[in-house]
């Protein structure tokens, strides 16, 4: 297998990730990938085509789909659409796991389908309105949604799905550890030793299941966190670099420029200028 691993980072002010699907303008295709979170795509307008473990499903206005942790999936959105995506960390569901295996869900037609879509729609509306106390109101919808998942949509995994899950769960535990400790030095040798693997075996595991090498994955985790600090704080670039595991500001700037096309300070200034112009 050679599928990419998608890094999921919760919103800065919520214990989950909620956002408008990036393929909203159409002409979009996301190659096969996987992640550790449970994912809900709720289509509010237009349509999408999902492929989960080689099974295709077309979603229309008012429909949603559940993607389990470690399920290989791809997304096609040839036409414009409005779709809200909710990514739920497995930690929120750990009390419902069996024998340390991730809890899984099925999307089957039932009376609660409409309620699920309405809850996701309402969560996004409240979140974008950003009125006083919005975090509490969004999370009240979120916990109602979690209740529906574990009481209505929960399912037993088939044997083949269990095998697939076990193959990726090994790496998922490691990526979770990296996301919790990326601010500290994390060499391949150190992480391999912690999980009882040889560095060569861990390196092969990343290439096979994440589609990238270990160092690139770690760099992406650090860059993602540093980007959020750059956009949401007034911290100096050197401090951001140090707080996110980079050896110095120069190394951070070099990695940032490679991904975003310019150095962090210029990128921040450009984004701030755009926001000021739109006020």
CSV table of C-alpha atoms in Angstrom, one decimal:
chain,number,residue,atom,x,y,z
A,1,UNK,CA,0.0,0.0,0.0
A,2,UNK,CA,1.1,3.6,-0.6
A,3,UNK,CA,-1.5,6.0,0.7
A,4,UNK,CA,-0.7,9.3,2.2
A,5,UNK,CA,-1.5,10.1,5.9
A,6,UNK,CA,-3.4,13.3,6.5
A,7,UNK,CA,-2.5,15.3,9.6
A,8,UNK,CA,-5.5,16.4,11.5
A,9,UNK,CA,-5.2,19.3,14.0
A,10,UNK,CA,-8.2,20.6,15.9
A,11,UNK,CA,-9.4,24.2,15.6
A,12,UNK,CA,-7.5,26.5,18.0
A,13,UNK,CA,-10.6,27.2,20.1
A,14,UNK,CA,-12.4,23.7,19.8
A,15,UNK,CA,-11.5,20.1,20.8
A,16,UNK,CA,-12.2,19.0,17.2
A,17,UNK,CA,-11.7,20.3,13.6
A,18,UNK,CA,-14.6,22.0,11.9
A,19,UNK,CA,-14.3,23.7,8.5
A,20,UNK,CA,-15.8,24.2,5.0
A,21,UNK,CA,-14.6,21.6,2.5
A,22,UNK,CA,-11.7,23.0,0.4
A,23,UNK,CA,-13.3,21.5,-2.8
A,24,UNK,CA,-16.3,23.9,-2.6
A,25,UNK,CA,-15.5,25.4,-6.1
A,26,UNK,CA,-15.5,22.1,-7.9
A,27,UNK,CA,-12.8,20.6,-10.1
A,28,UNK,CA,-11.4,19.0,-7.1
A,29,UNK,CA,-10.0,15.5,-6.4
A,30,UNK,CA,-8.3,14.2,-3.3
A,31,UNK,CA,-6.2,11.1,-3.7
A,32,UNK,CA,-6.5,8.1,-1.4
A,33,UNK,CA,-5.4,8.9,2.1
A,34,UNK,CA,-6.1,8.1,5.8
A,35,UNK,CA,-6.1,9.7,9.2
A,36,UNK,CA,-6.6,8.8,12.8
A,37,UNK,CA,-9.7,10.9,13.3
A,38,UNK,CA,-13.4,10.0,12.6
A,39,UNK,CA,-14.6,12.3,9.8
A,40,UNK,CA,-18.1,13.4,8.9
A,41,UNK,CA,-18.8,15.1,5.5
A,42,UNK,CA,-22.2,16.8,5.5
A,43,UNK,CA,-23.3,18.1,2.1
A,44,UNK,CA,-25.5,21.2,2.4
A,45,UNK,CA,-25.7,22.0,-1.3
A,46,UNK,CA,-24.4,20.3,-4.5
A,47,UNK,CA,-22.8,16.8,-4.5
A,48,UNK,CA,-19.6,14.8,-3.8
A,49,UNK,CA,-18.4,11.3,-4.7
A,50,UNK,CA,-16.6,9.3,-2.0
A,51,UNK,CA,-14.6,6.2,-2.3
A,52,UNK,CA,-14.0,4.3,1.0
A,53,UNK,CA,-12.1,1.0,0.8
A,54,UNK,CA,-12.9,0.9,-3.0
A,55,UNK,CA,-16.7,1.4,-2.4
A,56,UNK,CA,-18.1,4.5,-4.1
A,57,UNK,CA,-20.9,6.6,-2.6
A,58,UNK,CA,-22.5,9.7,-4.2
A,59,UNK,CA,-23.7,12.3,-1.6
A,60,UNK,CA,-26.4,14.8,-2.5
A,61,UNK,CA,-27.8,17.8,-0.7
A,62,UNK,CA,-28.8,16.9,2.8
A,63,UNK,CA,-26.7,13.7,3.0
A,64,UNK,CA,-23.6,12.9,5.0
A,65,UNK,CA,-21.0,10.1,5.2
A,66,UNK,CA,-18.9,8.8,8.1
A,67,UNK,CA,-15.2,7.9,7.5
A,68,UNK,CA,-13.7,5.8,10.3
A,69,UNK,CA,-10.2,6.1,11.7
A,70,UNK,CA,-7.7,4.4,9.4
A,71,UNK,CA,-10.1,3.9,6.5
A,72,UNK,CA,-8.6,4.6,3.1
A,73,UNK,CA,-10.7,7.1,1.2
A,74,UNK,CA,-10.7,9.5,-1.7
A,75,UNK,CA,-13.0,12.4,-2.6
A,76,UNK,CA,-14.2,13.7,-6.0
A,77,UNK,CA,-16.0,17.1,-6.3
A,78,UNK,CA,-16.3,17.9,-10.0
A,79,UNK,CA,-19.0,20.5,-9.3
A,80,UNK,CA,-19.4,23.4,-6.9
A,81,UNK,CA,-20.8,22.4,-3.5
A,82,UNK,CA,-21.2,23.5,0.1
A,83,UNK,CA,-19.9,20.8,2.4
A,84,UNK,CA,-19.0,21.1,6.1
A,85,UNK,CA,-16.3,18.7,7.4
A,86,UNK,CA,-16.1,17.6,11.1
A,87,UNK,CA,-13.0,15.7,12.2
A,88,UNK,CA,-13.4,14.0,15.6
A,89,UNK,CA,-10.2,13.0,17.5
A,90,UNK,CA,-10.3,9.3,18.6
A,91,UNK,CA,-9.6,10.5,22.2
A,92,UNK,CA,-13.2,11.8,22.3
A,93,UNK,CA,-14.4,8.2,21.8
A,94,UNK,CA,-11.8,6.2,23.7
A,95,UNK,CA,-14.3,5.0,26.3
A,96,UNK,CA,-16.2,3.2,23.5
A,97,UNK,CA,-13.2,1.3,22.1
A,98,UNK,CA,-12.8,-2.4,22.6
A,99,UNK,CA,-9.5,-4.1,23.3
A,100,UNK,CA,-7.6,-0.9,22.3
A,101,UNK,CA,-9.1,-1.0,18.8
A,102,UNK,CA,-10.7,2.2,17.5
A,103,UNK,CA,-14.5,2.4,17.6
A,104,UNK,CA,-16.1,2.2,14.2
A,105,UNK,CA,-19.3,3.5,12.7
A,106,UNK,CA,-21.6,2.7,9.8
A,107,UNK,CA,-23.6,5.1,7.7
A,108,UNK,CA,-27.0,3.5,7.3
A,109,UNK,CA,-30.3,5.1,6.6
A,110,UNK,CA,-32.2,5.8,9.8
A,111,UNK,CA,-34.3,8.4,11.4
A,112,UNK,CA,-31.3,10.3,12.7
A,113,UNK,CA,-29.7,11.1,9.4
A,114,UNK,CA,-31.4,14.4,9.0
A,115,UNK,CA,-30.5,15.3,12.6
A,116,UNK,CA,-26.8,14.6,12.0
A,117,UNK,CA,-26.8,16.9,9.0
A,118,UNK,CA,-28.7,19.6,10.9
A,119,UNK,CA,-26.3,19.4,13.8
A,120,UNK,CA,-23.3,19.8,11.6
A,121,UNK,CA,-24.9,22.7,9.8
A,122,UNK,CA,-25.8,24.4,13.1
A,123,UNK,CA,-22.3,23.9,14.5
A,124,UNK,CA,-20.8,25.6,11.5
A,125,UNK,CA,-23.3,28.5,11.6
A,126,UNK,CA,-22.7,29.1,15.3
A,127,UNK,CA,-18.9,28.9,14.8
A,128,UNK,CA,-18.7,31.3,11.9
A,129,UNK,CA,-21.0,33.8,13.7
A,130,UNK,CA,-18.5,33.9,16.6
A,131,UNK,CA,-20.9,35.4,19.0
A,132,UNK,CA,-20.3,35.5,22.8
A,133,UNK,CA,-20.3,31.9,24.2
A,134,UNK,CA,-20.1,30.3,20.7
A,135,UNK,CA,-17.6,27.7,21.9
A,136,UNK,CA,-20.2,26.4,24.5
A,137,UNK,CA,-23.0,26.3,22.0
A,138,UNK,CA,-21.0,24.6,19.3
A,139,UNK,CA,-19.9,22.0,21.8
A,140,UNK,CA,-23.4,21.3,23.0
A,141,UNK,CA,-24.3,20.3,19.4
A,142,UNK,CA,-21.0,18.3,19.2
A,143,UNK,CA,-21.8,16.2,22.2
A,144,UNK,CA,-25.3,15.5,20.9
A,145,UNK,CA,-23.7,14.3,17.7
A,146,UNK,CA,-21.2,12.0,19.6
A,147,UNK,CA,-24.2,10.5,21.4
A,148,UNK,CA,-25.9,9.7,18.1
A,149,UNK,CA,-22.7,8.1,16.8
A,150,UNK,CA,-22.2,5.7,19.7
A,151,UNK,CA,-25.9,4.8,20.1
A,152,UNK,CA,-27.1,4.7,16.5
A,153,UNK,CA,-24.2,4.4,14.0
A,154,UNK,CA,-21.7,2.3,15.9
A,155,UNK,CA,-20.9,-1.1,14.3
A,156,UNK,CA,-18.8,-4.2,14.6
A,157,UNK,CA,-15.8,-4.3,12.2
A,158,UNK,CA,-15.6,-7.0,9.6
A,159,UNK,CA,-12.5,-9.2,9.7
A,160,UNK,CA,-10.9,-7.5,6.7
A,161,UNK,CA,-11.5,-4.1,8.1
A,162,UNK,CA,-10.0,-5.2,11.4
A,163,UNK,CA,-6.8,-6.3,9.6
A,164,UNK,CA,-6.7,-3.0,7.7
A,165,UNK,CA,-7.2,-1.1,11.0
A,166,UNK,CA,-4.4,-3.1,12.8
A,167,UNK,CA,-2.0,-2.4,10.0
A,168,UNK,CA,-2.5,1.4,10.3
A,169,UNK,CA,-3.1,1.5,14.1
A,170,UNK,CA,0.6,0.8,14.7
A,171,UNK,CA,1.6,3.9,12.8
A,172,UNK,CA,-1.3,5.9,14.3
A,173,UNK,CA,0.0,5.4,17.8
A,174,UNK,CA,3.4,6.7,16.7
A,175,UNK,CA,2.0,9.8,14.9
A,176,UNK,CA,-0.2,10.6,17.9
A,177,UNK,CA,3.0,10.5,20.1
A,178,UNK,CA,4.8,12.8,17.6
A,179,UNK,CA,1.9,15.3,17.6
A,180,UNK,CA,2.1,15.4,21.4
A,181,UNK,CA,5.9,15.8,21.6
A,182,UNK,CA,7.0,17.6,18.4
A,183,UNK,CA,8.4,20.5,20.4
A,184,UNK,CA,11.1,18.2,21.8
A,185,UNK,CA,14.0,16.6,19.8
A,186,UNK,CA,12.5,13.5,18.1
A,187,UNK,CA,15.0,11.7,16.1
A,188,UNK,CA,14.0,8.5,14.2
A,189,UNK,CA,16.2,6.5,16.5
A,190,UNK,CA,14.6,7.9,19.6
A,191,UNK,CA,11.0,7.2,18.5
A,192,UNK,CA,11.9,3.8,17.1
A,193,UNK,CA,13.4,2.8,20.5
A,194,UNK,CA,10.4,4.1,22.4
A,195,UNK,CA,8.0,1.8,20.4
A,196,UNK,CA,10.4,-1.2,20.3
A,197,UNK,CA,11.2,-1.0,16.5
A,198,UNK,CA,14.5,-0.7,14.7
A,199,UNK,CA,15.0,2.7,12.9
A,200,UNK,CA,15.0,0.9,9.6
A,201,UNK,CA,11.6,-0.8,10.3
A,202,UNK,CA,10.1,2.5,11.5
A,203,UNK,CA,11.4,4.3,8.4
A,204,UNK,CA,9.8,1.6,6.1
A,205,UNK,CA,6.5,1.9,8.0
A,206,UNK,CA,6.3,5.6,7.4
A,207,UNK,CA,7.1,5.3,3.7
A,208,UNK,CA,4.6,2.4,3.2
A,209,UNK,CA,1.6,3.8,5.2
A,210,UNK,CA,2.2,7.6,5.4
A,211,UNK,CA,3.6,7.9,1.9
A,212,UNK,CA,6.4,10.2,3.2
A,213,UNK,CA,9.6,9.7,5.2
A,214,UNK,CA,9.8,10.2,9.0
A,215,UNK,CA,11.6,13.5,8.9
A,216,UNK,CA,9.2,15.0,6.4
A,217,UNK,CA,6.2,14.0,8.6
A,218,UNK,CA,7.8,15.5,11.7
A,219,UNK,CA,8.6,18.7,9.8
A,220,UNK,CA,5.0,19.0,8.6
A,221,UNK,CA,3.7,18.6,12.1
A,222,UNK,CA,6.0,21.4,13.3
A,223,UNK,CA,5.3,23.6,10.4
A,224,UNK,CA,1.5,23.3,10.9
A,225,UNK,CA,1.8,24.3,14.5
A,226,UNK,CA,4.2,27.2,13.8
A,227,UNK,CA,1.9,28.4,11.0
A,228,UNK,CA,-1.0,28.7,13.4
A,229,UNK,CA,1.2,30.6,15.9
A,230,UNK,CA,2.5,32.9,13.2
A,231,UNK,CA,-1.1,33.8,12.1
A,232,UNK,CA,-2.7,34.0,15.5
A,233,UNK,CA,0.0,35.6,17.8
A,234,UNK,CA,2.5,38.4,17.7
A,235,UNK,CA,5.3,36.2,18.8
A,236,UNK,CA,8.7,36.8,17.1
A,237,UNK,CA,9.6,34.4,14.4
A,238,UNK,CA,12.6,33.1,16.4
A,239,UNK,CA,10.5,32.3,19.4
A,240,UNK,CA,7.9,30.5,17.2
A,241,UNK,CA,10.7,28.4,15.7
A,242,UNK,CA,12.1,27.5,19.1
A,243,UNK,CA,8.7,26.7,20.6
A,244,UNK,CA,7.9,24.3,17.7
A,245,UNK,CA,11.0,22.2,17.7
A,246,UNK,CA,13.1,23.9,15.0
A,247,UNK,CA,16.8,24.3,15.9
A,248,UNK,CA,16.7,28.0,15.1
A,249,UNK,CA,14.8,30.7,13.2
A,250,UNK,CA,16.9,30.1,10.0
A,251,UNK,CA,15.8,26.4,9.8
A,252,UNK,CA,12.2,27.5,10.3
A,253,UNK,CA,12.4,30.2,7.7
A,254,UNK,CA,14.0,27.8,5.2
A,255,UNK,CA,11.2,25.1,5.7
A,256,UNK,CA,8.5,27.7,5.7
A,257,UNK,CA,9.6,29.3,2.5
A,258,UNK,CA,9.8,25.9,0.8
A,259,UNK,CA,6.1,25.2,1.6
A,260,UNK,CA,4.6,28.7,1.4
A,261,UNK,CA,6.8,30.5,-1.1
A,262,UNK,CA,8.2,33.2,1.2
A,263,UNK,CA,9.8,33.7,4.6
A,264,UNK,CA,7.5,33.7,7.7
A,265,UNK,CA,7.8,37.5,8.5
A,266,UNK,CA,6.8,38.5,4.9
A,267,UNK,CA,4.0,35.9,4.8
A,268,UNK,CA,2.6,37.3,8.1
A,269,UNK,CA,2.8,40.9,6.9
A,270,UNK,CA,1.1,40.0,3.6
A,271,UNK,CA,-1.8,38.2,5.3
A,272,UNK,CA,-2.2,41.0,7.9
A,273,UNK,CA,-2.3,43.5,5.1
A,274,UNK,CA,-5.1,41.6,3.2
A,275,UNK,CA,-7.2,41.4,6.4
A,276,UNK,CA,-6.7,45.2,7.0
A,277,UNK,CA,-7.7,46.0,3.4
A,278,UNK,CA,-10.9,43.9,3.8
A,279,UNK,CA,-12.0,45.6,7.1
